[in-house]
Amino acid sequence: MATQLLSRTVFRSLAARPAATRSFQTSATKLNVAAGALPISTPVGAFRGGLIGFLLGSSVAAYGTYAWVLKEYRLSNELLTEDIYVRMCI
């Protein structure tokens, strides 16, 4: 009895809901618009951007490497000079 009552209630609630439908309509003004030719795009911009990005990245990496090598050179030169000075004074 309870299942019949429950099934009737569920069936009525489902039947009472209108089915969700979508209509695919377009306004008349959108349909009357003449399609113009698209501008011709040149793929040179992407190539140029990639080349500039590559050169910029390479320059930054080269500068970082140069700064690191220069710092290491100065440190080793300073240590060598101190070592020579200590050996000459002894």
Coordinates of C-alpha atoms in Angstrom, one line a residue:
M1 CA 0.0 0.0 0.0
A2 CA 2.8 2.4 0.9
T3 CA 4.7 1.5 -2.2
Q4 CA 1.7 2.2 -4.4
L5 CA 1.1 5.5 -2.7
L6 CA 4.8 6.4 -3.1
S7 CA 4.9 5.3 -6.7
R8 CA 1.8 7.3 -7.5
T9 CA 3.2 10.4 -5.8
V10 CA 6.5 10.1 -7.7
F11 CA 4.7 9.4 -11.0
R12 CA 2.4 12.5 -10.5
S13 CA 5.3 14.7 -9.6
L14 CA 7.2 13.6 -12.7
A15 CA 4.2 13.9 -14.9
A16 CA 3.3 17.4 -13.6
R17 CA 6.7 18.8 -14.6
P18 CA 6.9 20.1 -18.1
A19 CA 9.7 18.5 -20.2
A20 CA 12.8 20.7 -20.4
T21 CA 13.1 21.6 -24.1
R22 CA 15.4 24.0 -25.8
S23 CA 14.4 25.8 -28.9
F24 CA 17.1 26.7 -31.4
Q25 CA 16.0 30.0 -32.8
T26 CA 17.9 33.0 -34.1
S27 CA 16.5 36.5 -34.4
A28 CA 15.9 37.9 -37.9
T29 CA 18.5 40.6 -37.5
K30 CA 21.3 38.1 -36.9
L31 CA 20.2 36.0 -39.9
N32 CA 20.3 39.0 -42.2
V33 CA 23.9 40.1 -41.4
A34 CA 26.1 39.6 -44.4
A35 CA 29.2 37.6 -43.7
G36 CA 32.3 39.6 -44.6
A37 CA 35.6 38.2 -45.6
L38 CA 37.9 37.6 -42.7
P39 CA 41.2 39.5 -42.7
I40 CA 44.2 37.4 -43.9
S41 CA 46.4 36.7 -40.9
T42 CA 50.1 36.2 -41.4
P43 CA 51.9 33.6 -39.3
V44 CA 55.0 35.8 -39.1
G45 CA 54.0 37.3 -35.7
A46 CA 54.2 33.9 -34.0
F47 CA 57.6 33.2 -35.5
R48 CA 58.9 36.6 -34.6
G49 CA 57.6 36.3 -31.0
G50 CA 59.2 32.9 -30.6
L51 CA 62.5 34.2 -32.0
I52 CA 62.5 37.2 -29.7
G53 CA 61.5 35.1 -26.7
F54 CA 64.3 32.6 -27.5
L55 CA 66.9 35.4 -27.8
L56 CA 65.7 37.1 -24.6
G57 CA 65.9 33.8 -22.7
S58 CA 69.3 33.0 -24.1
S59 CA 70.6 36.5 -23.1
V60 CA 69.3 36.2 -19.6
A61 CA 70.8 32.7 -19.2
A62 CA 74.1 33.9 -20.6
Y63 CA 74.2 36.9 -18.3
G64 CA 73.5 34.7 -15.3
T65 CA 76.2 32.3 -16.3
Y66 CA 78.7 35.1 -16.9
A67 CA 77.9 36.6 -13.4
W68 CA 78.4 33.2 -11.7
V69 CA 81.7 32.5 -13.5
L70 CA 83.0 36.0 -12.7
K71 CA 82.1 35.6 -9.1
E72 CA 83.8 32.2 -8.9
Y73 CA 86.9 33.6 -10.7
R74 CA 87.2 36.5 -8.3
L75 CA 86.8 34.2 -5.3
S76 CA 89.4 31.7 -6.5
N77 CA 91.8 34.5 -7.5
E78 CA 91.4 36.1 -4.1
L79 CA 92.1 32.7 -2.3
L80 CA 95.1 32.1 -4.5
T81 CA 96.5 35.5 -3.8
E82 CA 96.0 35.0 0.0
D83 CA 97.7 31.6 -0.2
I84 CA 100.7 33.0 -2.1
Y85 CA 100.9 35.9 0.3
V86 CA 100.9 33.6 3.3
R87 CA 103.6 31.3 1.8
M88 CA 105.8 34.3 0.9
C89 CA 105.6 35.7 4.4
I90 CA 106.5 32.5 6.2

